[in-house]
């Protein structure tokens, strides 16, 4: 299993069922647990194999209970997915970008300064906060965003496609 370091090159990274599940919980289909930051300057395709592949951003750990209140205490380490200017990240099939910190403490972030594209008839989900200063294109299906959504970039929704926002949104 790959752990740490840099993946570099001019090709396309495809995250699918061929990914070794030991680098993150994948439910048997293909997924990545991202602890820290992932900067995308090239092309990444999530779900190219037609399965519901996933990236989980950040981690959390249960540290015990508060002695005064009995409430659980968590340590969180949010993750960040940065699509850099010139980079392209494609959500295909029923792909998911999720919150690995279980919504405890700081939220993880998807920051798009490049191009984020939703393809395929299924619903893809982004369950982290999103800041879009680049291009967001929903070519088919539904893109469901449950975190906060802020866009000062370009958002294009093809006829028949859907952008479903359930958190706070600003354009």
mmCIF file of C-alpha atoms in Angstrom:
data_model
loop_
_atom_site.group_PDB
_atom_site.id
_atom_site.type_symbol
_atom_site.label_atom_id
_atom_site.label_comp_id
_atom_site.label_asym_id
_atom_site.label_seq_id
_atom_site.Cartn_x
_atom_site.Cartn_y
_atom_site.Cartn_z
ATOM 1 C CA UNK A 1 0.000 0.000 0.000
ATOM 2 C CA UNK A 2 1.183 3.496 -0.770
ATOM 3 C CA UNK A 3 1.541 5.837 2.189
ATOM 4 C CA UNK A 4 2.801 9.405 2.127
ATOM 5 C CA UNK A 5 5.025 11.075 -0.400
ATOM 6 C CA UNK A 6 4.188 12.569 -3.775
ATOM 7 C CA UNK A 7 2.451 11.174 -6.831
ATOM 8 C CA UNK A 8 3.680 13.119 -9.828
ATOM 9 C CA UNK A 9 3.426 12.845 -13.577
ATOM 10 C CA UNK A 10 1.674 14.038 -16.704
ATOM 11 C CA UNK A 11 -0.893 11.233 -16.903
ATOM 12 C CA UNK A 12 -4.383 10.801 -15.491
ATOM 13 C CA UNK A 13 -5.006 9.372 -12.021
ATOM 14 C CA UNK A 14 -8.062 7.114 -11.972
ATOM 15 C CA UNK A 15 -9.508 6.186 -8.578
ATOM 16 C CA UNK A 16 -11.599 3.062 -8.866
ATOM 17 C CA UNK A 17 -11.916 -0.535 -7.756
ATOM 18 C CA UNK A 18 -8.295 -1.205 -8.659
ATOM 19 C CA UNK A 19 -7.075 0.990 -5.792
ATOM 20 C CA UNK A 20 -5.657 -1.008 -2.879
ATOM 21 C CA UNK A 21 -8.226 -0.649 -0.085
ATOM 22 C CA UNK A 22 -5.484 -0.565 2.553
ATOM 23 C CA UNK A 23 -4.880 3.131 1.878
ATOM 24 C CA UNK A 24 -8.379 3.969 3.058
ATOM 25 C CA UNK A 25 -11.700 2.348 3.870
ATOM 26 C CA UNK A 26 -13.365 1.592 0.589
ATOM 27 C CA UNK A 27 -16.186 -0.832 1.324
ATOM 28 C CA UNK A 28 -14.543 -3.088 -1.259
ATOM 29 C CA UNK A 29 -14.991 -0.752 -4.222
ATOM 30 C CA UNK A 30 -12.170 1.732 -4.243
ATOM 31 C CA UNK A 31 -11.561 4.721 -2.099
ATOM 32 C CA UNK A 32 -8.955 6.895 -0.512
ATOM 33 C CA UNK A 33 -8.668 8.256 3.022
ATOM 34 C CA UNK A 34 -6.969 11.626 2.671
ATOM 35 C CA UNK A 35 -5.229 12.894 5.778
ATOM 36 C CA UNK A 36 -3.841 16.318 4.890
ATOM 37 C CA UNK A 37 -3.997 17.984 1.479
ATOM 38 C CA UNK A 38 -4.302 16.714 -2.067
ATOM 39 C CA UNK A 39 -3.374 19.255 -4.752
ATOM 40 C CA UNK A 40 -4.674 18.391 -8.224
ATOM 41 C CA UNK A 41 -2.777 20.061 -11.063
ATOM 42 C CA UNK A 42 -3.483 17.390 -13.693
ATOM 43 C CA UNK A 43 -6.515 15.158 -14.234
ATOM 44 C CA UNK A 44 -8.172 12.952 -11.603
ATOM 45 C CA UNK A 45 -11.224 10.790 -12.364
ATOM 46 C CA UNK A 46 -13.201 9.374 -9.440
ATOM 47 C CA UNK A 47 -15.605 6.558 -10.307
ATOM 48 C CA UNK A 48 -14.403 5.864 -13.837
ATOM 49 C CA UNK A 49 -15.120 2.167 -13.353
ATOM 50 C CA UNK A 50 -18.841 2.843 -12.824
ATOM 51 C CA UNK A 51 -18.811 2.067 -9.104
ATOM 52 C CA UNK A 52 -19.492 4.417 -6.207
ATOM 53 C CA UNK A 53 -15.878 5.249 -5.438
ATOM 54 C CA UNK A 54 -14.994 7.660 -2.668
ATOM 55 C CA UNK A 55 -12.499 10.026 -1.128
ATOM 56 C CA UNK A 56 -12.769 10.700 2.580
ATOM 57 C CA UNK A 57 -11.169 13.956 3.732
ATOM 58 C CA UNK A 58 -9.674 14.240 7.207
ATOM 59 C CA UNK A 59 -9.800 12.077 10.297
ATOM 60 C CA UNK A 60 -11.074 12.189 13.835
ATOM 61 C CA UNK A 61 -10.229 10.304 16.978
ATOM 62 C CA UNK A 62 -12.296 9.762 20.110
ATOM 63 C CA UNK A 63 -10.195 10.871 23.078
ATOM 64 C CA UNK A 64 -12.607 9.992 25.869
ATOM 65 C CA UNK A 65 -15.263 11.842 27.853
ATOM 66 C CA UNK A 66 -15.185 15.277 29.447
ATOM 67 C CA UNK A 67 -14.966 14.605 33.206
ATOM 68 C CA UNK A 68 -17.334 17.488 33.995
ATOM 69 C CA UNK A 69 -20.069 16.967 31.392
ATOM 70 C CA UNK A 70 -19.579 13.409 30.220
ATOM 71 C CA UNK A 71 -19.672 14.663 26.614
ATOM 72 C CA UNK A 72 -17.335 12.948 24.157
ATOM 73 C CA UNK A 73 -14.061 14.688 23.274
ATOM 74 C CA UNK A 74 -12.749 14.340 19.724
ATOM 75 C CA UNK A 75 -9.528 15.410 18.083
ATOM 76 C CA UNK A 76 -10.117 16.355 14.454
ATOM 77 C CA UNK A 77 -7.779 16.818 11.531
ATOM 78 C CA UNK A 78 -9.753 18.088 8.533
ATOM 79 C CA UNK A 79 -8.523 17.309 5.041
ATOM 80 C CA UNK A 80 -8.413 19.539 1.988
ATOM 81 C CA UNK A 81 -8.785 18.719 -1.709
ATOM 82 C CA UNK A 82 -7.402 21.551 -3.867
ATOM 83 C CA UNK A 83 -8.123 21.558 -7.589
ATOM 84 C CA UNK A 84 -5.488 23.978 -8.817
ATOM 85 C CA UNK A 85 -5.826 26.344 -11.786
ATOM 86 C CA UNK A 86 -5.406 24.148 -14.875
ATOM 87 C CA UNK A 87 -6.334 21.006 -12.924
ATOM 88 C CA UNK A 88 -9.407 18.870 -13.657
ATOM 89 C CA UNK A 89 -11.319 16.637 -11.222
ATOM 90 C CA UNK A 90 -14.128 14.503 -12.629
ATOM 91 C CA UNK A 91 -16.891 12.925 -10.535
ATOM 92 C CA UNK A 92 -18.244 9.975 -12.528
ATOM 93 C CA UNK A 93 -20.910 7.430 -11.526
ATOM 94 C CA UNK A 94 -22.156 7.729 -7.941
ATOM 95 C CA UNK A 95 -18.867 8.993 -6.522
ATOM 96 C CA UNK A 96 -18.592 10.588 -3.093
ATOM 97 C CA UNK A 97 -16.269 13.075 -1.454
ATOM 98 C CA UNK A 98 -17.023 12.772 2.230
ATOM 99 C CA UNK A 99 -16.128 14.221 5.602
ATOM 100 C CA UNK A 100 -13.692 11.922 7.363
ATOM 101 C CA UNK A 101 -13.979 13.936 10.575
ATOM 102 C CA UNK A 102 -17.618 12.830 11.055
ATOM 103 C CA UNK A 103 -18.679 16.499 11.164
ATOM 104 C CA UNK A 104 -16.988 16.905 14.558
ATOM 105 C CA UNK A 105 -15.030 20.156 14.875
ATOM 106 C CA UNK A 106 -13.541 21.785 11.779
ATOM 107 C CA UNK A 107 -14.998 20.827 8.400
ATOM 108 C CA UNK A 108 -12.926 19.539 5.509
ATOM 109 C CA UNK A 109 -12.805 21.590 2.300
ATOM 110 C CA UNK A 110 -12.904 21.114 -1.458
ATOM 111 C CA UNK A 111 -11.341 24.191 -3.047
ATOM 112 C CA UNK A 112 -11.739 24.447 -6.832
ATOM 113 C CA UNK A 113 -9.673 26.940 -8.814
ATOM 114 C CA UNK A 114 -9.528 24.649 -11.854
ATOM 115 C CA UNK A 115 -12.328 22.536 -13.314
ATOM 116 C CA UNK A 116 -14.693 20.288 -11.364
ATOM 117 C CA UNK A 117 -16.949 18.187 -13.613
ATOM 118 C CA UNK A 118 -19.889 15.882 -12.784
ATOM 119 C CA UNK A 119 -20.530 13.281 -15.518
ATOM 120 C CA UNK A 120 -22.827 10.262 -15.754
ATOM 121 C CA UNK A 121 -26.527 9.857 -14.989
ATOM 122 C CA UNK A 122 -26.076 8.895 -11.312
ATOM 123 C CA UNK A 123 -25.938 11.163 -8.267
ATOM 124 C CA UNK A 124 -22.490 12.146 -7.000
ATOM 125 C CA UNK A 125 -22.200 13.605 -3.506
ATOM 126 C CA UNK A 126 -19.872 16.156 -1.968
ATOM 127 C CA UNK A 127 -20.318 16.111 1.794
ATOM 128 C CA UNK A 128 -17.713 18.739 2.674
ATOM 129 C CA UNK A 129 -17.608 22.516 2.333
ATOM 130 C CA UNK A 130 -16.969 23.750 -1.232
ATOM 131 C CA UNK A 131 -15.318 26.976 -2.415
ATOM 132 C CA UNK A 132 -15.457 27.364 -6.208
ATOM 133 C CA UNK A 133 -13.378 30.083 -7.866
ATOM 134 C CA UNK A 134 -12.872 28.071 -11.053
ATOM 135 C CA UNK A 135 -15.284 26.205 -13.310
ATOM 136 C CA UNK A 136 -17.970 23.850 -12.016
ATOM 137 C CA UNK A 137 -19.750 21.924 -14.762
ATOM 138 C CA UNK A 138 -22.618 19.503 -14.190
ATOM 139 C CA UNK A 139 -22.923 17.703 -17.514
ATOM 140 C CA UNK A 140 -25.337 14.930 -16.455
ATOM 141 C CA UNK A 141 -27.035 13.467 -13.414
ATOM 142 C CA UNK A 142 -27.153 15.180 -10.034
ATOM 143 C CA UNK A 143 -24.410 16.787 -7.984
ATOM 144 C CA UNK A 144 -25.529 16.822 -4.345
ATOM 145 C CA UNK A 145 -23.616 19.163 -1.997
ATOM 146 C CA UNK A 146 -24.447 18.956 1.713
ATOM 147 C CA UNK A 147 -21.760 21.302 3.047
ATOM 148 C CA UNK A 148 -21.522 25.058 2.700
ATOM 149 C CA UNK A 149 -21.171 26.124 -0.947
ATOM 150 C CA UNK A 150 -19.541 29.372 -2.066
ATOM 151 C CA UNK A 151 -18.983 30.179 -5.726
ATOM 152 C CA UNK A 152 -17.435 33.239 -7.309
ATOM 153 C CA UNK A 153 -16.425 31.160 -10.325
ATOM 154 C CA UNK A 154 -18.416 29.851 -13.273
ATOM 155 C CA UNK A 155 -21.169 27.279 -12.662
ATOM 156 C CA UNK A 156 -22.642 25.554 -15.729
ATOM 157 C CA UNK A 157 -25.559 23.116 -15.479
ATOM 158 C CA UNK A 158 -26.494 21.256 -18.661
ATOM 159 C CA UNK A 159 -30.227 20.827 -19.425
ATOM 160 C CA UNK A 160 -31.545 17.864 -17.435
ATOM 161 C CA UNK A 161 -28.670 17.921 -14.938
ATOM 162 C CA UNK A 162 -29.180 19.050 -11.313
ATOM 163 C CA UNK A 163 -27.141 20.894 -8.678
ATOM 164 C CA UNK A 164 -28.753 20.150 -5.299
ATOM 165 C CA UNK A 165 -27.503 22.305 -2.406
ATOM 166 C CA UNK A 166 -28.657 21.579 1.148
ATOM 167 C CA UNK A 167 -26.175 23.726 3.105
ATOM 168 C CA UNK A 168 -25.590 27.478 3.089
ATOM 169 C CA UNK A 169 -24.944 28.736 -0.439
ATOM 170 C CA UNK A 170 -23.660 31.953 -1.981
ATOM 171 C CA UNK A 171 -22.965 32.822 -5.626
#
